[in-house]
Coordinates of C-alpha atoms and ligand atoms in Angstrom, one line a residue:
M1 CA -3.2 -28.8 -25.7
N2 CA -2.4 -26.3 -22.9
I3 CA 1.2 -25.2 -22.6
L4 CA 2.5 -22.6 -20.2
G5 CA 5.9 -20.9 -21.0
I6 CA 7.9 -19.2 -18.3
S7 CA 11.0 -16.9 -18.4
A8 CA 12.5 -16.0 -15.0
H9 CA 15.5 -15.3 -12.8
Y10 CA 17.5 -13.1 -15.1
H11 CA 15.6 -10.0 -15.7
D12 CA 12.0 -9.2 -16.8
S13 CA 10.2 -12.5 -15.9
A14 CA 7.1 -13.4 -17.8
A15 CA 4.6 -16.1 -18.4
A16 CA 2.6 -17.0 -21.6
L17 CA -0.2 -19.5 -22.1
V18 CA -0.6 -21.3 -25.5
V19 CA -3.8 -23.2 -26.0
D20 CA -4.2 -25.4 -29.0
G21 CA -1.2 -23.7 -30.7
V22 CA -2.2 -20.1 -30.2
P23 CA -1.2 -17.7 -27.4
V24 CA -4.2 -16.6 -25.3
C25 CA -2.3 -14.6 -22.7
A26 CA 1.2 -13.3 -22.1
V27 CA 2.3 -10.9 -19.5
Q28 CA 5.5 -9.6 -17.8
E29 CA 5.7 -10.1 -14.0
E30 CA 6.7 -6.4 -13.5
R31 CA 3.3 -5.2 -14.9
L32 CA 1.5 -7.1 -12.1
S33 CA 4.0 -6.9 -9.2
R34 CA 4.7 -3.2 -10.1
H35 CA 8.4 -3.8 -9.6
K36 CA 10.3 -2.7 -12.7
G37 CA 12.2 -5.4 -14.4
D38 CA 11.0 -8.0 -11.9
S39 CA 13.1 -11.1 -12.3
A40 CA 11.3 -13.2 -9.6
F41 CA 9.5 -16.5 -10.5
P42 CA 6.5 -15.1 -12.2
L43 CA 3.7 -16.3 -10.0
L44 CA 1.4 -13.4 -10.6
A45 CA 1.9 -13.6 -14.4
I46 CA 1.2 -17.4 -14.3
E47 CA -1.9 -16.8 -12.2
S48 CA -3.1 -14.1 -14.6
C49 CA -2.6 -16.4 -17.6
L50 CA -4.5 -19.2 -15.9
Q51 CA -7.3 -16.9 -14.7
H52 CA -7.7 -15.5 -18.2
A53 CA -8.2 -19.0 -19.6
R54 CA -10.2 -20.1 -16.6
M55 CA -7.8 -23.0 -16.2
D56 CA -6.4 -24.9 -13.3
P57 CA -2.8 -25.8 -13.2
D58 CA -3.7 -29.5 -13.5
E59 CA -5.2 -28.8 -16.9
L60 CA -1.7 -27.8 -18.2
D61 CA -0.2 -30.4 -20.5
A62 CA 3.3 -28.9 -20.1
V63 CA 5.1 -26.1 -18.4
V64 CA 8.2 -25.0 -20.3
F65 CA 11.1 -23.1 -18.8
Y66 CA 12.9 -20.8 -21.3
E67 CA 16.4 -22.1 -20.8
R68 CA 18.3 -25.1 -19.6
P69 CA 19.5 -24.4 -16.1
M70 CA 22.1 -27.2 -16.1
L71 CA 23.8 -25.8 -19.2
K72 CA 23.8 -22.4 -17.7
F73 CA 25.3 -23.9 -14.5
D74 CA 27.9 -25.6 -16.7
R75 CA 28.8 -22.2 -18.3
V76 CA 29.1 -20.3 -15.0
L77 CA 31.1 -23.1 -13.4
T78 CA 33.5 -23.5 -16.4
C79 CA 34.1 -19.7 -16.8
T80 CA 34.6 -19.2 -13.1
L81 CA 37.1 -22.0 -12.9
R82 CA 38.9 -20.9 -16.0
A83 CA 39.2 -17.4 -14.6
F84 CA 40.4 -18.5 -11.2
P85 CA 42.0 -16.8 -9.2
Q86 CA 40.6 -13.5 -10.5
S87 CA 37.1 -14.9 -10.3
W88 CA 37.1 -15.9 -6.6
R89 CA 35.0 -13.0 -5.6
A90 CA 32.3 -13.7 -8.1
F91 CA 32.2 -17.4 -7.4
P92 CA 30.1 -17.5 -4.2
K93 CA 27.6 -15.1 -5.7
A94 CA 27.3 -17.1 -8.9
M95 CA 26.9 -20.3 -7.1
K96 CA 24.4 -18.9 -4.7
N97 CA 22.3 -17.6 -7.6
L98 CA 22.4 -20.8 -9.5
L99 CA 22.2 -23.3 -6.7
G100 CA 19.6 -21.2 -4.9
E101 CA 17.0 -21.5 -7.5
K102 CA 17.9 -21.9 -11.1
V103 CA 19.4 -25.4 -11.2
W104 CA 16.4 -26.8 -9.3
M105 CA 13.9 -25.3 -11.7
R106 CA 12.0 -28.5 -12.3
G107 CA 11.3 -28.9 -8.6
I108 CA 10.5 -25.2 -8.2
V109 CA 8.0 -25.2 -11.1
S110 CA 6.5 -28.4 -10.0
S111 CA 6.0 -27.3 -6.4
H112 CA 4.7 -23.8 -7.3
L113 CA 2.1 -25.0 -9.7
G114 CA 1.4 -28.5 -8.3
V115 CA 2.1 -30.1 -11.6
P116 CA 4.1 -33.4 -11.8
G117 CA 7.8 -33.0 -12.6
R118 CA 7.4 -35.0 -15.8
K119 CA 5.3 -32.1 -17.3
V120 CA 8.1 -29.6 -16.7
L121 CA 10.1 -29.2 -19.9
F122 CA 13.0 -27.0 -21.0
T123 CA 14.0 -25.2 -24.2
E124 CA 17.4 -23.7 -24.9
H125 CA 17.5 -20.0 -24.4
H126 CA 18.2 -19.1 -28.0
Q127 CA 15.7 -21.7 -29.2
S128 CA 13.2 -19.7 -27.2
H129 CA 14.3 -16.5 -28.8
A130 CA 14.3 -18.1 -32.3
A131 CA 10.8 -19.5 -31.8
A132 CA 9.4 -16.2 -30.5
A133 CA 10.8 -14.4 -33.6
F134 CA 9.9 -17.0 -36.2
L135 CA 6.7 -18.6 -35.0
T136 CA 4.9 -15.3 -34.3
A137 CA 5.9 -13.7 -37.7
P138 CA 3.6 -13.9 -40.7
T139 CA 6.1 -15.7 -42.9
R140 CA 6.3 -19.4 -43.8
R141 CA 10.1 -19.6 -44.4
A142 CA 12.8 -17.3 -43.0
A143 CA 16.3 -17.1 -41.9
I144 CA 16.6 -16.5 -38.1
M145 CA 19.2 -14.6 -36.2
T146 CA 19.1 -14.2 -32.4
A147 CA 21.6 -12.1 -30.4
D148 CA 21.7 -11.1 -26.8
A149 CA 24.1 -10.9 -23.9
V150 CA 24.1 -14.6 -23.1
G151 CA 21.8 -17.5 -22.6
E152 CA 23.3 -20.8 -21.4
W153 CA 26.4 -20.7 -23.7
A154 CA 25.1 -19.1 -26.9
T155 CA 25.2 -15.3 -27.3
L156 CA 24.2 -15.3 -31.0
S157 CA 22.7 -17.9 -33.2
I158 CA 21.8 -18.1 -36.8
G159 CA 19.5 -20.6 -38.5
D160 CA 16.3 -20.9 -40.4
G161 CA 12.7 -21.9 -40.0
E162 CA 10.0 -23.4 -42.1
R163 CA 6.3 -24.0 -41.7
L164 CA 5.7 -26.9 -44.1
S165 CA 2.5 -27.5 -46.1
N166 CA 1.8 -30.7 -44.1
G167 CA 1.5 -28.7 -40.9
A168 CA 4.9 -29.6 -39.5
T169 CA 7.4 -26.9 -38.3
K170 CA 11.1 -26.9 -38.6
I171 CA 13.5 -24.7 -36.7
R172 CA 17.2 -25.3 -37.5
R173 CA 20.2 -23.8 -35.9
I174 CA 23.1 -23.5 -38.3
R175 CA 25.8 -22.0 -36.0
E176 CA 26.2 -20.2 -32.8
I177 CA 28.7 -17.9 -31.1
R178 CA 29.4 -18.7 -27.5
F179 CA 30.1 -16.8 -24.3
P180 CA 32.2 -14.8 -23.5
H181 CA 32.2 -13.6 -27.1
S182 CA 29.0 -11.6 -27.2
L183 CA 27.7 -8.6 -29.1
G184 CA 25.1 -8.0 -26.3
M185 CA 27.9 -8.0 -23.7
L186 CA 30.0 -5.6 -25.8
Y187 CA 27.1 -3.2 -25.9
S188 CA 26.2 -3.7 -22.3
T189 CA 29.8 -3.0 -21.3
F190 CA 29.5 0.4 -22.9
T191 CA 26.1 0.8 -21.3
A192 CA 27.8 0.4 -17.9
Y193 CA 30.8 2.5 -18.8
L194 CA 28.5 5.3 -19.9
G195 CA 26.8 5.3 -16.5
F196 CA 23.6 3.5 -17.5
K197 CA 21.9 0.4 -16.1
V198 CA 23.0 -2.8 -17.8
N199 CA 20.1 -4.9 -19.3
E200 CA 17.8 -2.0 -19.0
D201 CA 19.3 1.2 -20.4
E202 CA 20.9 -0.1 -23.6
Y203 CA 18.4 2.1 -25.6
K204 CA 19.9 5.2 -23.9
V205 CA 23.2 4.4 -25.5
M206 CA 21.4 4.2 -28.8
G207 CA 19.8 7.6 -28.2
L208 CA 23.1 9.1 -27.0
A209 CA 24.8 7.8 -30.2
A210 CA 23.0 10.3 -32.3
Y211 CA 24.7 13.2 -30.5
G212 CA 28.2 11.8 -31.2
K213 CA 30.4 10.9 -34.1
P214 CA 31.9 7.4 -34.5
T215 CA 35.4 8.7 -34.0
R216 CA 36.3 5.8 -31.8
V217 CA 35.3 3.0 -34.1
D218 CA 38.9 1.8 -34.5
D219 CA 39.2 1.6 -30.8
V220 CA 36.0 -0.4 -30.4
R221 CA 37.2 -2.7 -33.2
R222 CA 40.2 -3.5 -31.0
L223 CA 37.7 -5.0 -28.5
I224 CA 35.9 -7.2 -31.1
R225 CA 37.8 -8.9 -33.9
R226 CA 36.2 -10.8 -36.8
T227 CA 37.3 -14.4 -37.1
P228 CA 38.1 -16.2 -40.3
D229 CA 34.9 -18.4 -40.0
G230 CA 32.8 -15.2 -40.2
A231 CA 32.1 -15.0 -36.5
F232 CA 33.7 -12.6 -34.0
A233 CA 35.7 -12.8 -30.8
L234 CA 36.1 -10.2 -28.0
D235 CA 39.6 -9.4 -26.8
L236 CA 39.0 -10.4 -23.2
K237 CA 41.8 -8.2 -21.8
Y238 CA 39.4 -5.2 -22.2
F239 CA 36.6 -6.9 -20.2
E240 CA 35.9 -8.3 -16.7
F241 CA 32.3 -9.5 -17.0
H242 CA 33.5 -13.1 -17.4
T243 CA 35.6 -13.0 -14.3
T244 CA 33.7 -10.8 -11.8
A245 CA 30.3 -9.5 -11.1
E246 CA 31.6 -6.2 -9.9
R247 CA 32.6 -4.5 -13.2
S248 CA 32.2 -5.4 -16.9
Y249 CA 35.1 -3.4 -18.3
S250 CA 38.8 -3.7 -17.3
S251 CA 41.4 -1.1 -16.6
R252 CA 42.8 -1.6 -20.1
F253 CA 39.3 -0.5 -21.4
V254 CA 39.6 2.6 -19.2
E255 CA 43.1 3.3 -20.5
L256 CA 41.7 3.1 -24.0
F257 CA 38.5 5.1 -23.7
G258 CA 39.2 7.3 -20.6
P259 CA 37.5 7.5 -17.2
P260 CA 33.9 6.1 -17.1
R261 CA 31.0 8.5 -16.7
N262 CA 29.6 9.3 -13.3
P263 CA 26.0 8.2 -13.5
Y264 CA 24.8 11.0 -11.2
E265 CA 26.1 13.8 -13.4
P266 CA 24.1 14.9 -16.4
I267 CA 25.8 14.7 -19.8
D268 CA 26.7 18.1 -21.2
F269 CA 27.3 18.0 -24.9
N270 CA 29.0 21.4 -24.8
T271 CA 31.9 19.9 -22.9
L272 CA 34.7 17.7 -24.3
E273 CA 33.8 15.1 -21.7
G274 CA 30.1 15.0 -22.8
Q275 CA 31.2 14.8 -26.4
R276 CA 33.6 11.9 -25.6
F277 CA 30.8 9.9 -24.1
A278 CA 28.5 10.6 -27.1
D279 CA 31.3 9.6 -29.5
C280 CA 31.9 6.3 -27.5
A281 CA 28.1 5.6 -27.9
A282 CA 28.2 6.4 -31.6
S283 CA 31.2 4.2 -32.1
V284 CA 29.9 1.1 -30.3
Q285 CA 26.6 1.6 -32.1
R286 CA 28.4 1.7 -35.4
V287 CA 30.4 -1.5 -34.7
L288 CA 27.2 -3.3 -33.5
E289 CA 25.4 -2.3 -36.8
D290 CA 28.4 -3.3 -39.0
T291 CA 28.8 -6.6 -37.3
M292 CA 25.1 -7.4 -37.4
V293 CA 24.9 -6.4 -41.1
E294 CA 27.9 -8.5 -42.0
L295 CA 26.5 -11.6 -40.2
A296 CA 23.1 -11.1 -41.8
Q297 CA 24.6 -10.6 -45.3
S298 CA 26.4 -13.9 -45.0
L299 CA 23.2 -15.6 -43.6
H300 CA 21.4 -14.2 -46.6
R301 CA 23.9 -15.6 -49.1
E302 CA 23.9 -18.9 -47.3
T303 CA 20.2 -19.4 -47.1
G304 CA 19.0 -17.5 -50.2
L305 CA 15.9 -16.6 -48.3
T306 CA 14.1 -13.3 -48.5
D307 CA 12.8 -13.0 -44.9
L308 CA 14.8 -12.6 -41.7
C309 CA 13.3 -13.1 -38.2
L310 CA 15.3 -11.3 -35.5
G311 CA 15.2 -12.2 -31.8
G312 CA 17.1 -11.5 -28.6
G313 CA 17.7 -8.2 -26.8
V314 CA 19.9 -6.9 -29.5
A315 CA 16.9 -6.8 -31.8
L316 CA 15.5 -3.9 -29.7
N317 CA 18.1 -1.7 -31.4
G318 CA 16.0 0.0 -34.0
V319 CA 18.9 1.9 -35.6
A320 CA 20.7 -1.4 -36.2
N321 CA 17.5 -3.0 -37.5
A322 CA 17.0 -0.2 -40.1
H323 CA 20.6 -0.8 -41.3
L324 CA 19.9 -4.5 -41.5
L325 CA 16.8 -3.8 -43.7
A326 CA 18.8 -1.5 -45.9
E327 CA 22.0 -3.5 -46.2
S328 CA 21.6 -7.2 -45.4
G329 CA 20.0 -8.3 -48.6
F330 CA 16.8 -9.5 -46.9
D331 CA 13.5 -8.0 -48.3
R332 CA 11.6 -8.3 -45.0
I333 CA 12.7 -8.3 -41.4
F334 CA 10.4 -9.4 -38.6
V335 CA 11.0 -8.4 -35.0
P336 CA 8.4 -9.5 -32.4
P337 CA 7.1 -7.0 -30.0
A338 CA 9.0 -8.7 -27.2
P339 CA 12.3 -9.9 -28.7
G340 CA 14.0 -9.9 -25.2
D341 CA 13.9 -12.5 -22.5
A342 CA 10.3 -11.8 -21.5
G343 CA 9.3 -12.8 -25.0
C344 CA 11.1 -16.2 -24.4
A345 CA 8.0 -17.2 -22.4
I346 CA 5.9 -17.2 -25.6
G347 CA 8.8 -18.6 -27.6
A348 CA 9.4 -21.5 -25.2
A349 CA 5.7 -22.4 -25.2
L350 CA 5.4 -22.2 -29.0
Y351 CA 8.6 -24.2 -29.5
C352 CA 7.3 -26.9 -27.2
D353 CA 4.0 -27.0 -29.0
R354 CA 5.3 -27.1 -32.6
I355 CA 8.6 -28.9 -32.2
H356 CA 8.5 -31.0 -29.0
F357 CA 4.9 -32.2 -29.4
G358 CA 4.8 -31.8 -33.2
N359 CA 1.4 -30.1 -33.1
P360 CA 0.3 -28.6 -36.4
D361 CA 1.3 -25.2 -37.6
R362 CA -1.2 -22.3 -36.9
D363 CA -1.4 -18.7 -38.1
L364 CA -1.1 -16.4 -35.1
P365 CA -2.7 -13.0 -34.6
D366 CA -0.2 -10.3 -35.6
H367 CA -0.4 -7.9 -32.6
P368 CA 1.3 -7.3 -29.2
F369 CA -1.8 -7.2 -27.1
W370 CA -1.6 -10.3 -25.0
G371 CA -2.0 -9.0 -21.4
P372 CA -4.9 -8.3 -19.0
S373 CA -7.7 -5.9 -20.2
V374 CA -8.4 -2.5 -18.7
D375 CA -11.8 -1.8 -17.2
G376 CA -13.1 1.7 -18.0
S377 CA -15.9 1.4 -15.3
E378 CA -13.2 1.0 -12.7
L379 CA -11.7 4.3 -13.7
A380 CA -15.1 6.0 -13.7
Q381 CA -15.6 4.8 -10.1
L382 CA -12.2 5.9 -8.9
A383 CA -12.4 9.3 -10.4
R384 CA -15.9 10.0 -9.1
E385 CA -14.9 9.0 -5.6
D386 CA -12.2 11.7 -5.8
G387 CA -14.6 14.3 -7.2
H388 CA -13.2 14.4 -10.7
S389 CA -15.8 14.4 -13.5
A390 CA -15.7 11.2 -15.4
A391 CA -17.6 11.0 -18.7
V392 CA -18.5 7.7 -20.1
C393 CA -19.3 7.9 -23.8
E394 CA -19.5 5.8 -26.9
D395 CA -16.5 5.5 -29.2
G396 CA -17.2 8.2 -31.8
A397 CA -17.9 10.9 -29.2
L398 CA -14.9 9.8 -27.1
I399 CA -12.6 10.0 -30.0
N400 CA -13.8 13.4 -30.9
H401 CA -13.4 14.6 -27.3
V402 CA -9.8 13.3 -27.1
A403 CA -8.9 14.6 -30.5
D404 CA -10.1 18.0 -29.2
D405 CA -8.0 17.6 -26.1
L406 CA -4.9 16.9 -28.0
A407 CA -5.5 19.7 -30.5
A408 CA -5.9 22.0 -27.5
G409 CA -2.4 21.0 -26.4
R410 CA -3.4 18.6 -23.7
I411 CA -1.4 15.5 -22.8
V412 CA -3.5 12.3 -22.7
G413 CA -3.1 9.0 -20.8
W414 CA -4.6 6.4 -23.1
M415 CA -5.5 2.9 -21.9
E416 CA -7.6 0.5 -23.9
G417 CA -8.1 -3.2 -24.3
A418 CA -5.3 -5.7 -23.5
L419 CA -1.9 -4.7 -22.2
E420 CA 1.1 -4.9 -24.6
F421 CA 3.5 -7.7 -24.2
G422 CA 7.1 -6.4 -24.5
P423 CA 8.9 -3.2 -23.5
R424 CA 7.0 -0.8 -25.8
A425 CA 3.7 1.0 -25.5
L426 CA 2.1 0.4 -28.9
G427 CA -1.2 2.1 -28.3
H428 CA -3.0 0.4 -25.5
R429 CA -1.0 1.9 -22.5
S430 CA 0.4 5.1 -24.0
I431 CA 0.8 8.7 -23.2
L432 CA -0.2 10.6 -26.3
A433 CA 0.6 14.3 -27.0
P434 CA 0.9 16.7 -29.9
P435 CA 4.3 16.0 -31.6
H436 CA 5.0 19.5 -33.0
T437 CA 7.2 21.5 -30.6
T438 CA 10.4 21.1 -28.5
E439 CA 8.4 22.8 -25.8
M440 CA 6.1 19.7 -25.7
R441 CA 9.1 17.4 -25.6
D442 CA 10.6 19.4 -22.7
R443 CA 7.3 19.5 -20.9
L444 CA 6.9 15.7 -21.1
N445 CA 10.5 15.2 -19.9
R446 CA 10.2 17.7 -17.1
E447 CA 6.7 17.1 -15.8
I448 CA 5.9 13.5 -16.6
K449 CA 8.7 11.2 -17.7
Y450 CA 11.5 12.9 -15.7
R451 CA 14.1 11.5 -18.0
E452 CA 17.3 12.6 -19.7
P453 CA 16.7 15.4 -22.1
F454 CA 18.7 13.7 -24.9
R455 CA 16.3 10.8 -25.2
P456 CA 13.9 11.1 -28.1
F457 CA 10.2 10.5 -28.1
A458 CA 8.5 8.2 -30.6
P459 CA 5.6 9.1 -32.9
V460 CA 2.7 7.0 -34.1
V461 CA 1.2 7.5 -37.5
P462 CA -1.5 5.7 -39.5
I463 CA 0.0 3.5 -42.3
E464 CA -1.9 5.5 -44.9
A465 CA -0.1 8.7 -44.0
A466 CA 3.3 7.4 -42.9
G467 CA 5.1 8.0 -46.2
R468 CA 4.1 11.6 -46.3
Y469 CA 5.9 12.4 -43.0
F470 CA 8.6 9.8 -42.8
D471 CA 11.1 8.3 -45.3
I472 CA 10.1 4.7 -45.2
P473 CA 12.1 2.2 -47.2
P474 CA 10.5 -1.0 -48.7
G475 CA 9.9 -3.3 -45.7
G476 CA 10.1 -0.4 -43.3
A477 CA 6.4 -0.4 -42.4
R478 CA 6.7 -4.0 -41.1
L479 CA 9.7 -3.1 -39.0
A480 CA 7.8 0.0 -37.6
R481 CA 4.7 -2.1 -36.8
F482 CA 6.1 -2.8 -33.3
M483 CA 8.4 0.3 -33.2
S484 CA 11.5 -1.8 -34.2
G485 CA 13.0 0.5 -36.7
V486 CA 14.4 4.1 -36.7
F487 CA 13.8 6.0 -40.0
P488 CA 14.2 9.6 -41.1
V489 CA 11.5 12.2 -40.6
R490 CA 11.1 13.9 -44.0
R491 CA 13.1 17.1 -44.0
E492 CA 10.1 19.3 -44.9
W493 CA 8.2 18.1 -41.9
R494 CA 10.9 18.2 -39.2
S495 CA 10.1 21.7 -38.1
Q496 CA 6.5 20.7 -37.5
L497 CA 7.4 17.4 -35.7
R498 CA 10.1 18.7 -33.4
A499 CA 9.0 16.7 -30.3
I500 CA 9.6 13.4 -32.0
T501 CA 12.5 14.2 -34.4
H502 CA 15.8 13.1 -32.9
V503 CA 18.9 15.3 -33.2
D504 CA 19.9 13.3 -36.3
G505 CA 16.6 13.8 -38.0
T506 CA 15.2 10.3 -37.3
A507 CA 12.3 8.9 -35.3
R508 CA 11.6 5.5 -33.9
L509 CA 8.1 5.5 -35.3
Q510 CA 5.2 3.2 -34.9
I511 CA 3.2 2.7 -38.2
L512 CA -0.3 1.7 -37.3
E513 CA -2.7 -0.4 -39.3
H514 CA -6.4 0.1 -38.5
A515 CA -6.9 -3.5 -37.7
M516 CA -4.2 -3.6 -34.9
A517 CA -5.6 -0.8 -32.8
P518 CA -8.8 0.6 -34.4
R519 CA -9.6 3.2 -31.8
L520 CA -6.1 4.7 -31.8
H521 CA -6.2 4.7 -35.6
K522 CA -9.4 6.6 -35.6
L523 CA -8.0 9.1 -33.0
L524 CA -5.0 9.8 -35.3
E525 CA -7.4 10.5 -38.2
A526 CA -9.5 12.7 -36.0
Y527 CA -6.4 14.6 -34.8
G528 CA -5.3 14.9 -38.4
R529 CA -8.6 16.5 -39.4
R530 CA -8.2 19.1 -36.6
T531 CA -4.5 19.9 -37.1
G532 CA -3.6 18.8 -40.6
I533 CA -1.0 16.3 -39.3
P534 CA -2.3 12.8 -38.3
V535 CA 0.8 12.1 -36.1
L536 CA 0.9 11.8 -32.3
L537 CA 3.7 11.5 -29.9
N538 CA 3.4 8.1 -28.3
T539 CA 5.4 7.3 -25.2
S540 CA 4.9 4.5 -22.7
F541 CA 2.4 5.2 -19.9
N542 CA 4.6 5.1 -16.9
L543 CA 6.7 7.4 -14.7
A544 CA 10.5 7.0 -14.5
G545 CA 11.5 3.9 -12.6
E546 CA 8.0 2.4 -12.8
P547 CA 6.7 -0.4 -15.1
I548 CA 4.1 0.5 -17.7
V549 CA 0.6 0.8 -16.2
N550 CA -1.7 -2.2 -16.4
R551 CA -5.0 -1.7 -14.6
A552 CA -7.1 1.5 -14.5
V553 CA -6.1 2.1 -10.9
E554 CA -2.4 2.3 -11.9
G555 CA -3.2 4.6 -14.8
Y556 CA -5.3 6.8 -12.4
S557 CA -2.5 6.9 -9.8
T558 CA 0.0 7.9 -12.4
F559 CA -2.4 10.5 -13.8
L560 CA -2.7 12.0 -10.3
R561 CA 1.1 12.1 -9.7
C562 CA 2.1 13.9 -12.8
K563 CA 0.9 16.5 -15.2
I564 CA -1.1 14.4 -17.6
D565 CA -4.2 16.4 -18.4
V566 CA -6.7 13.8 -19.5
L567 CA -7.0 10.1 -18.8
V568 CA -8.9 7.6 -20.9
A569 CA -9.6 4.0 -20.1
G570 CA -12.0 2.2 -22.4
G571 CA -15.0 4.5 -22.8
T572 CA -14.2 6.6 -19.7
R573 CA -12.6 10.0 -20.0
V574 CA -11.4 11.9 -16.9
M575 CA -10.0 15.5 -17.0
K576 CA -8.0 17.0 -14.3
R577 CA -9.9 19.7 -12.5
S578 CA -7.0 22.2 -12.7
S579 CA -5.9 21.3 -16.1
G580 CA -6.1 22.2 -19.7
M581 CA -7.4 25.6 -20.3
E582 CA -4.0 27.3 -20.1
R583 CA -2.4 24.9 -22.6
T584 CA -1.3 26.2 -25.9
P585 CA -3.6 25.0 -28.7
V586 CA -1.8 23.0 -31.4
N587 CA -2.6 25.5 -34.2
K588 CA -1.1 28.2 -32.1
M589 CA 2.0 26.0 -31.5
K590 CA 2.4 25.4 -35.2
E591 CA 2.1 29.2 -36.0
E592 CA 5.0 29.7 -33.5
V593 CA 7.0 27.0 -35.2
A594 CA 6.4 28.5 -38.6
Ligands
FE2_1 FE1 18.2 -13.6 -24.0

């Protein structure tokens, strides 16, 4: 049975194709359209999925949209009318958005793909999140918690899932919390207040939090109060997101926390103002963590299960996830590589397969690499046309060359195999660099990523060596499989891992098993043999404001526009003519550190 899942029209559209119960392709529209966070109907992603499977649309048994547009319409209409007259400005915009495309989704899907309307199905938004979290995780029975800004009405849901021995699958929702009471909205309101982009820059608030102290926790708690039934409610006088599209926080919010940050001014932690913003970030982060932990503790007590699957955009918060692992009572926590709305495309398709059609349970491959594959020969051709030398070599030689490059202090653009699905580069579209010095971190920020200096870079380490350099609690390696947890760098190694150690001594690390990305695993070992430390800095292969690269041509164009020294795609290695010899070799860097 061929089922296409689609998420679209909010942010980060995506498509996923499930054939006989197993995903065969999943890709975000932005990676193909090259428009970051593309929320358009994902025609390119759909085409890519169908091409990959050599399938025509009429071979699809179902096309599943990741939420129920009429329920969403109901929510927007109800909230707008409730908030009238304050909401009158937002009303035309909301109606235009919904009436323009979303409500008529069946007709739109049907006409775009040429499939009959009866084949177009819908899942609820949080069902899609729950299915993406539970059905892709290697567990047979787990509690499920999903949290985001909002779907149709739900903003947080708790439940459980079970894959039965007879092949049937059950996903049960126990309770949900409804709009406008939303942890995601609380966090996003601070994201906006702190001058970052909502739905995109929430991780910057998490990075900023490490520079502050949670001195405003009591104030944040005035915004969100726990209710006797164990849920929470926002105090709406501090918010405006439910009445207007213009601003998410109210003047009462500003009275409480002070003037919002001007997004065009850098944050200076040496000023009272800069410290105030960092303290606000630390405080909302703390309240988010505490609330998630309390909800998960009660879910643990209620279900008595040992595994928890987490979904929704809030599950991207690696600091909160690490707290959940430590304090919720669950032994194992699974976060999929794409817990946000893009991942709902896979979730919707799998939910439809297992629950709607009742197809038998299947074990799924446990990796994030569901996108198009990179073609090394395309890179070789592009580079040679430009007069760069492009060496094509077999695996062993290539890995030795690249390990030499990294040990010589060079920065490497690394592309191999299928593109990651989800926001994180997990070793197939990564920029790799020596992780030892602050100079390297600053160089990456200044010459390649052009981003705020307070944001940390992530490391990748082979699973065999992770415990030597990082303080990994039981269950931590699973969370770090897709970079979903933040854990301490061991104190004795911090001075040698300065480029990836955050100001609070932690790192959002990826722990790599050989089977998931064998070439990167070999590269880490080869780098370790040269430098004594098999850890690399791993940041997504893109420039600021651009989506992660997909094809060789995008990697090559990025390589030309910034100071990456070496580019690898498949078996092809290209070195910039001007690059490399002047770099500081790693062993020299480490002497300086020592
Ligand atoms: Fe969502």
